Short mmCIF file of C-alpha atoms in Angstrom, two decimals:
data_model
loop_
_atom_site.label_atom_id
_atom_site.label_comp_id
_atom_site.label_asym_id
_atom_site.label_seq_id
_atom_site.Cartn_x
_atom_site.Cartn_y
_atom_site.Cartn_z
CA UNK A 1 0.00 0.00 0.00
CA UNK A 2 1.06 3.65 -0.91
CA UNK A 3 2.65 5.51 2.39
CA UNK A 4 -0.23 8.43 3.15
CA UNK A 5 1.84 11.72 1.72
CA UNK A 6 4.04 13.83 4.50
CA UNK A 7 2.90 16.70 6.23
CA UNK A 8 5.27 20.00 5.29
CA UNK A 9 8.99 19.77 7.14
CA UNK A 10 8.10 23.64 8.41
CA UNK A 11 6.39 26.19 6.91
CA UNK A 12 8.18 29.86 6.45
CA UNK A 13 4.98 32.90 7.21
CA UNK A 14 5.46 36.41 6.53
CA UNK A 15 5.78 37.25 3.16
CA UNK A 16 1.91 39.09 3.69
CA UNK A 17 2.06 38.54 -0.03
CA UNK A 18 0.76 35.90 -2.82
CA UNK A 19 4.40 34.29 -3.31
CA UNK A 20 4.67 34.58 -7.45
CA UNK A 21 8.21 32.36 -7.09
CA UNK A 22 10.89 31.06 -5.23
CA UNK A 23 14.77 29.54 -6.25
CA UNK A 24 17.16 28.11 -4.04
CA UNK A 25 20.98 28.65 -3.66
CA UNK A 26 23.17 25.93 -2.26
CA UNK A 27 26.64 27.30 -2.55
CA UNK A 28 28.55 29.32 -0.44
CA UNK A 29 30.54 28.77 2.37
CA UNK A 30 27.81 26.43 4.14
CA UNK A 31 27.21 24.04 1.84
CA UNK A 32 24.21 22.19 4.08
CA UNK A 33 22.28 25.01 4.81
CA UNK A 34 20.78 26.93 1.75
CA UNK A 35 19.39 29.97 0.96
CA UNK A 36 15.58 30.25 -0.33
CA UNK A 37 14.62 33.49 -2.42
CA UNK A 38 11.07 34.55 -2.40
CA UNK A 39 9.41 37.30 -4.54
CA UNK A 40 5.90 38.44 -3.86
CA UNK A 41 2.20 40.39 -5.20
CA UNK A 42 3.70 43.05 -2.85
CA UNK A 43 6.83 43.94 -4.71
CA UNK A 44 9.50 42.34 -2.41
CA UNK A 45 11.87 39.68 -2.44
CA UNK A 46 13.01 37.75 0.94
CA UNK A 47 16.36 36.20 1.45
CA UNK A 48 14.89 33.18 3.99
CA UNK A 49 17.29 31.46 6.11
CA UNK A 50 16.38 27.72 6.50
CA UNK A 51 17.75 27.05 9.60
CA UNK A 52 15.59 29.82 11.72
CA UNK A 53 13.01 29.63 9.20
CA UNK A 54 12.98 33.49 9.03
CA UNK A 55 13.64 36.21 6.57
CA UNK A 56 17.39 37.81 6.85
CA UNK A 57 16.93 40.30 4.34
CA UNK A 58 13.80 42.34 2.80
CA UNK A 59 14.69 43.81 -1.34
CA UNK A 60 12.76 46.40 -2.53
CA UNK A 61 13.39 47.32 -6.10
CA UNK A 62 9.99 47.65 -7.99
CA UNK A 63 7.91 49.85 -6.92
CA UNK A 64 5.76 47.54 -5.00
CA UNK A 65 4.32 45.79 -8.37
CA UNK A 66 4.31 42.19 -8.04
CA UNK A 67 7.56 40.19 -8.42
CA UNK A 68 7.29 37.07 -10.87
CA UNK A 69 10.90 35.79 -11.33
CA UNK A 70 14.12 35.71 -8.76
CA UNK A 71 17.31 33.97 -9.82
CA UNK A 72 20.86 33.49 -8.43
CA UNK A 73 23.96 34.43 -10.78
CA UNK A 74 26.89 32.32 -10.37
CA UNK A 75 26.54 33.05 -6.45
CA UNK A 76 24.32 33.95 -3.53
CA UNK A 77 25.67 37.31 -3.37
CA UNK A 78 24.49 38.22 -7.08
CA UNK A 79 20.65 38.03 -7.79
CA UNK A 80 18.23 38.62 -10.70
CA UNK A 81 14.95 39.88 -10.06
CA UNK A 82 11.48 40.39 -12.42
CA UNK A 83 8.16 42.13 -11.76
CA UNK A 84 5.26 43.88 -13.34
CA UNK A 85 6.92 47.54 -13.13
CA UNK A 86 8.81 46.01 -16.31
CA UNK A 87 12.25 45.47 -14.95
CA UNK A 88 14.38 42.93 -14.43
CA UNK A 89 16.87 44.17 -11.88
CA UNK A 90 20.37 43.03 -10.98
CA UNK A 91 21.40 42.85 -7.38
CA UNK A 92 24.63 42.77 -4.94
CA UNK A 93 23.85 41.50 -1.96
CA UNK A 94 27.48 40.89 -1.05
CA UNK A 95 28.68 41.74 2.32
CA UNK A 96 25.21 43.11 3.70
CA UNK A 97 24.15 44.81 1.05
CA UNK A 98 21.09 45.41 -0.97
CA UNK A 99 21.66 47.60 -3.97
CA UNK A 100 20.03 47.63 -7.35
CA UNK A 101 23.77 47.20 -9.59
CA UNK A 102 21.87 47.34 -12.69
CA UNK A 103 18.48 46.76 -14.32
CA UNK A 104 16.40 46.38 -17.95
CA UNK A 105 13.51 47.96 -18.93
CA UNK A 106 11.58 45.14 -20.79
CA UNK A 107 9.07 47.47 -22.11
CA UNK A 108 6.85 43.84 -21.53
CA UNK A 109 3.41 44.06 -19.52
CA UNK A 110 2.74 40.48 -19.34
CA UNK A 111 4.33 37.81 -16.43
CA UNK A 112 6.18 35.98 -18.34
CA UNK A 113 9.63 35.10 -16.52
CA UNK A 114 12.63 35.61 -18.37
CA UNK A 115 15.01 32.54 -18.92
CA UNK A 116 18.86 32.80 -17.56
CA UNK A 117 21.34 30.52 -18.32
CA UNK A 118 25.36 30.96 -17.79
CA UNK A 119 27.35 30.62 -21.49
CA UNK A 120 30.68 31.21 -20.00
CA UNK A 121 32.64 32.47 -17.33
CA UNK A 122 30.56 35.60 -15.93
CA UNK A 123 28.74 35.58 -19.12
CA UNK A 124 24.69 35.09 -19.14
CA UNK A 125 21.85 35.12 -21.41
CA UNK A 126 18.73 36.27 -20.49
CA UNK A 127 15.65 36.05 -22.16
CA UNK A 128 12.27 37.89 -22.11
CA UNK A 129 8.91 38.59 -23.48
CA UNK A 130 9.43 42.09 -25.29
CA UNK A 131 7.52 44.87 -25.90
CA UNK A 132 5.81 43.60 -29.33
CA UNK A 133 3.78 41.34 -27.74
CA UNK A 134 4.56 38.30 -29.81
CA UNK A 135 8.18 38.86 -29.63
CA UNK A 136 10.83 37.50 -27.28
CA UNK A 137 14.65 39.87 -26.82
CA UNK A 138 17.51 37.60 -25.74
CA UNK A 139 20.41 39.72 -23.82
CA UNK A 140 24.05 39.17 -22.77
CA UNK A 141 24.39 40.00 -19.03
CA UNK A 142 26.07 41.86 -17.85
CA UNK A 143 27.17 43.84 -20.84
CA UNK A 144 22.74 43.93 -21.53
CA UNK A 145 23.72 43.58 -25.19
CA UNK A 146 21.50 42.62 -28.00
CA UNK A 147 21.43 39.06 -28.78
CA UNK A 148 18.28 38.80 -31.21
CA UNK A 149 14.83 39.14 -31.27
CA UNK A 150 12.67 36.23 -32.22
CA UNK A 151 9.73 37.62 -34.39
CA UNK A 152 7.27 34.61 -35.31
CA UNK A 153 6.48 34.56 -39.07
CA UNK A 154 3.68 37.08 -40.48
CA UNK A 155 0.47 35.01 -40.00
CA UNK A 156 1.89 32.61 -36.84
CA UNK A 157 -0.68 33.90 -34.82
CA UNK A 158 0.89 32.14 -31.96
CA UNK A 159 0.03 34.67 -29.60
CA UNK A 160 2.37 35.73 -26.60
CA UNK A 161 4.96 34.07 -25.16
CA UNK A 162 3.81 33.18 -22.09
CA UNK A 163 7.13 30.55 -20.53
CA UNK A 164 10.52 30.39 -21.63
CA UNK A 165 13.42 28.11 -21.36
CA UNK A 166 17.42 28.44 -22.54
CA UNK A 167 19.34 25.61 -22.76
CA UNK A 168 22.06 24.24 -24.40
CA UNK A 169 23.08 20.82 -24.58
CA UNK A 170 26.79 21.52 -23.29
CA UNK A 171 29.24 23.93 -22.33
CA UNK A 172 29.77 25.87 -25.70
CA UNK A 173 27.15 24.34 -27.71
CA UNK A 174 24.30 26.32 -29.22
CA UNK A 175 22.27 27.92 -26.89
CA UNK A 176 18.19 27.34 -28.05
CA UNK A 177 14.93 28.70 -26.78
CA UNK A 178 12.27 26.63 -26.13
CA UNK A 179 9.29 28.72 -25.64
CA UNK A 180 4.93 28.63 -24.51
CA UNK A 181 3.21 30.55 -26.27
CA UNK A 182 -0.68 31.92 -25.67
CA UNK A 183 -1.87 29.59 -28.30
CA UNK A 184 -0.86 26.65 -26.64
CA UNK A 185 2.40 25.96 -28.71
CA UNK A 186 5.79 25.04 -27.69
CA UNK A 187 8.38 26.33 -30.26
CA UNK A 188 12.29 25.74 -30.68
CA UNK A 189 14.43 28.86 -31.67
CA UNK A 190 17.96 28.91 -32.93
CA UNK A 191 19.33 32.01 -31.33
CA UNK A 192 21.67 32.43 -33.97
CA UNK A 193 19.62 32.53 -36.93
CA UNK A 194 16.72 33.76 -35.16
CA UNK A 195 14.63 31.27 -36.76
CA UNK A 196 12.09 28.41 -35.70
CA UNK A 197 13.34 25.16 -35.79
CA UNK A 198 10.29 23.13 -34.59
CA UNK A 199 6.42 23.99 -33.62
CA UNK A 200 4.46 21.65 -31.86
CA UNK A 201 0.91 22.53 -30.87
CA UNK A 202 0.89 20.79 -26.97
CA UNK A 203 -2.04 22.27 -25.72
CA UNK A 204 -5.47 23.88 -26.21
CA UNK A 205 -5.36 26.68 -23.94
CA UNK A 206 -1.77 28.90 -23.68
CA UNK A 207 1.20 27.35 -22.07
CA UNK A 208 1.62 28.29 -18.47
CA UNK A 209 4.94 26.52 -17.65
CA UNK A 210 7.41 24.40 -19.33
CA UNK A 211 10.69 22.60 -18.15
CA UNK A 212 13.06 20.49 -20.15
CA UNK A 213 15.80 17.46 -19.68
CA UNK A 214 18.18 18.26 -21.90
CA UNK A 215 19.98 15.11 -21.23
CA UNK A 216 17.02 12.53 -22.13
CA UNK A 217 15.66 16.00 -24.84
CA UNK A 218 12.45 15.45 -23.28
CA UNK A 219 10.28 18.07 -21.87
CA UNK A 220 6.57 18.51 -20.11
CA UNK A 221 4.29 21.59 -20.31
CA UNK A 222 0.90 22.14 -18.46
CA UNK A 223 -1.49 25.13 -19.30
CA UNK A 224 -5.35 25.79 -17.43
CA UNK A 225 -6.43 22.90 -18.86
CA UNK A 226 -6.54 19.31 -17.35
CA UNK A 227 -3.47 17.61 -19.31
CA UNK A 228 0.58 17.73 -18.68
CA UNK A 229 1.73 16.95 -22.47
CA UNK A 230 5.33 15.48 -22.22
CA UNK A 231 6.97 15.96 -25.54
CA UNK A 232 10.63 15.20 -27.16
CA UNK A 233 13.14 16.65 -29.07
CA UNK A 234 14.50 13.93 -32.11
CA UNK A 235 17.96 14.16 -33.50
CA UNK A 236 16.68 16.63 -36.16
CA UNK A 237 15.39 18.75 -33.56
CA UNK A 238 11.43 18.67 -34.31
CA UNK A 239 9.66 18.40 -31.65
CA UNK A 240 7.10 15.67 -30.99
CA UNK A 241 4.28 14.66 -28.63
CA UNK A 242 5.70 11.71 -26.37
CA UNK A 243 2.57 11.43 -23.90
CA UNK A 244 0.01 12.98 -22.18
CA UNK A 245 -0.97 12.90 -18.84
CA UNK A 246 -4.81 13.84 -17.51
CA UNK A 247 -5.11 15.83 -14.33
CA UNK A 248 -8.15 15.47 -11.86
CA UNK A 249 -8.55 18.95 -11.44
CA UNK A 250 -7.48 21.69 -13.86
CA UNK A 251 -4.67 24.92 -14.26
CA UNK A 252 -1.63 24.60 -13.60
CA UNK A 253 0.71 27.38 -12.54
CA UNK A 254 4.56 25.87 -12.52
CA UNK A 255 6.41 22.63 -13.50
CA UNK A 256 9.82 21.76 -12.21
CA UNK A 257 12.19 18.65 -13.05
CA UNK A 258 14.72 17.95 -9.91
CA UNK A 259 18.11 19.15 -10.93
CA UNK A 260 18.61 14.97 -10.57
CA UNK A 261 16.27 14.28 -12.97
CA UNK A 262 14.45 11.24 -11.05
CA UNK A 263 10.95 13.07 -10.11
CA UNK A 264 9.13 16.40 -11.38
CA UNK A 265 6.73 18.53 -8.53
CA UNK A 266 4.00 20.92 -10.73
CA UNK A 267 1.79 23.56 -8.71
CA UNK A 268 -1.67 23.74 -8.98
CA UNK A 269 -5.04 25.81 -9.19
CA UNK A 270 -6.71 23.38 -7.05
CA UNK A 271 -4.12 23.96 -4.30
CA UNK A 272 -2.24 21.23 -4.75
CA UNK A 273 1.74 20.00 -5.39
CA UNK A 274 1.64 16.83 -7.56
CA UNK A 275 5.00 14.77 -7.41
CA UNK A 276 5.51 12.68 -10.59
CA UNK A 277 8.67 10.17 -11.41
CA UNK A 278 10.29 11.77 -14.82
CA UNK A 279 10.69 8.63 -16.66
CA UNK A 280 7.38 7.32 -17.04
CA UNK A 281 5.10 10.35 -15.38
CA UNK A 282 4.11 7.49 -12.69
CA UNK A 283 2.25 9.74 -9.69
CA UNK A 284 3.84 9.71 -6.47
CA UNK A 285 2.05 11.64 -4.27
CA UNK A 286 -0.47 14.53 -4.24
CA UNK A 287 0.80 17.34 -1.27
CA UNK A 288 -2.36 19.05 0.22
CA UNK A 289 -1.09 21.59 2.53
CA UNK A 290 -1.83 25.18 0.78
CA UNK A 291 -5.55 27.09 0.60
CA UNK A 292 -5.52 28.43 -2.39
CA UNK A 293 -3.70 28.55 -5.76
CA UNK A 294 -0.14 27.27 -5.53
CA UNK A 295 2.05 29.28 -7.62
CA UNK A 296 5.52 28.29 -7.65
CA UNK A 297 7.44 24.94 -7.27
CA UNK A 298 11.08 24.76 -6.69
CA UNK A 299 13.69 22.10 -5.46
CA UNK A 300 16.90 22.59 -3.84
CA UNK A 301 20.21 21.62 -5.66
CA UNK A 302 21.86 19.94 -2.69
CA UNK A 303 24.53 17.61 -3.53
CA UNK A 304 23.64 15.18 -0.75
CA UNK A 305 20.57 14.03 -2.25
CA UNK A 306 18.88 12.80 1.52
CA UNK A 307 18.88 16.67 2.21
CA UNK A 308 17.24 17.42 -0.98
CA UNK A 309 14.39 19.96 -0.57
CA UNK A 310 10.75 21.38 -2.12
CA UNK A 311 9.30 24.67 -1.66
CA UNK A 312 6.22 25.76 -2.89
CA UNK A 313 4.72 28.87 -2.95
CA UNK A 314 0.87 29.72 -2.80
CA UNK A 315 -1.83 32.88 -3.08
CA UNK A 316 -2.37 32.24 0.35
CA UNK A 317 0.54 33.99 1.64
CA UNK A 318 2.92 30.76 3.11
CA UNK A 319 5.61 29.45 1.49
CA UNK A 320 5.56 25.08 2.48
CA UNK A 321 8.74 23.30 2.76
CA UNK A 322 8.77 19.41 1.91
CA UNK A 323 11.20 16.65 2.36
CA UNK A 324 10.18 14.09 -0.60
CA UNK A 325 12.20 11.14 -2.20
CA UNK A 326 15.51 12.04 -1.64
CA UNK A 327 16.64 8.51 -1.48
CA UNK A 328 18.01 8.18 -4.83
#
């Protein structure tokens, strides 16, 4: 018989926000004990620390619109931020501090996050929804040059983008785009052509979040609809449907593969985590802890995998802590 699912390992309270999303960073000079970013309706990020379950540091950079997207760069100390007052801002929070280094104007009103991933040695790209509302900018950080700017053909009608994802398959390959779009797409850019590779229609309503295995070129999508469509990415890069999965309830707001690659947590409308196993979308277990709409799923990228962690974040304020197959 299936164990009964866990109760939360601690909750963290006082964001006195909806929490929009969270990302943990493991490294630093205590390796065990990591640091959870949280950005909020309310305009600010919190810096939690896990072993008092409190908030060590309060950011406020965007004029109290709702933050949507918080990532680390390279370190703990350097942080990238998103939220509806259309900036992405860049932060040093070395030594105590809590200064806005730098920031973009995306010109974008939407909430789509932007996409990061590291290209070299304190090099970045970032991408965004832009201010043409079918179009997505890709940056270099921190120089915040022009990359490109993926247009879809005259007639694509693919709507916005509404989730984004860089990846490459290794150090110094190509970096590609695979982005949702409002019209329930998934689409593969080439960066350096600026052109569409593949288009594969995943879902009837738009694409609310996407992740992707680069490794196994296999990816999963969910939109407000009752389905998770898992799809792959063949040799000649076209993308194709693998599977589909049906939900009980519909909407769902974030999908996350564990750095390990072993089990996937999404985030739903019926407040709800759902924890799947990656290689055949078995369910493992259904978290009920939240009250309303869970926004945000994130694991922790411990390299001891028994002190692997979840956090998910909801509408209702709390931000839920789990402890869930780390036996590998």
């Amino acid at each position: 018989m299936a164990l009964p699912p866990p109760d939360p390992q601690f909750v963290l309270r006082g964001t006195s926000a909806a929490v929009h999303t969270l990302h943990f960073s493991c490294g630093g000079q205590e390796p065990d004990i990591p640091t959870l970013f949280s950005g909020s309706e309310n305009g600010f990020i919190h810096v939690w620390n896990l072993k008092t379950h409190r908030v060590d540091t309060e950011l406020d950079g965007h004029e109290r619109k709702s933050v949507y997207c918080v990532e680390t760069i390279g370190s703990k100390n350097r942080l990238l931020s998103q939220g509806r007052d259309q900036r992405i801002c860049l932060w040093d929070l070395a030594e105590g501090r809590t200064s806005v280094t730098d920031s973009v104007f995306t010109e974008n009103v939407g909430f789509c996050r932007c996409s990061l991933l590291k290209v070299a040695q304190g090099r970045w790209l970032v991408a965004m929804a832009a201010k043409a509302l079918e179009e997505v900018q890709v940056l270099e950080l921190p120089s915040k040059t022009s990359v490109c700017t993926l247009k879809p053909e005259v007639g694509a009608k693919l709507g916005m983008p509404m989730c984004l994802k860089l990846w490459q398959l290794n150090c110094g390959s190509q970096p590609l785009l695979l982005a949702g779009y409002e019209d329930g797409s998934v689409v593969l850019w080439n960066l350096s052509m600026g052109k569409v590779l593949s288009q594969l229609v995943c879902h009837q309503e738009p694409v609310m979040s996407l992740d992707f295995d680069s490794e196994k070129a296999k990816g999963i999508s969910g939109s407000s609809e009752k389905v998770l469509s898992i799809w792959s990415l063949n040799e000649q890069q076209n993308l194709q449907v693998y599977k589909t999965h049906k939900l009980v309830n519909a909407g769902i707001s974030d999908i996350t593969i564990r750095p390990d690659k072993k089990i996937l947590a999404t985030a739903g409308w019926d407040h709800r985590i759902r924890i799947f196993g990656w290689k055949k979308l078995k369910p493992l277990a259904v978290l009920n802890y939240h009250t309303a709409t869970v926004h945000c799923v994130s694991f922790s990228d411990h390299k001891n995998p028994s002190e692997r962690l979840l956090a998910a974040g909801s509408k209702d304020h709390r931000i839920s802590i789990w402890s869930i197959y780390t036996q590998t």
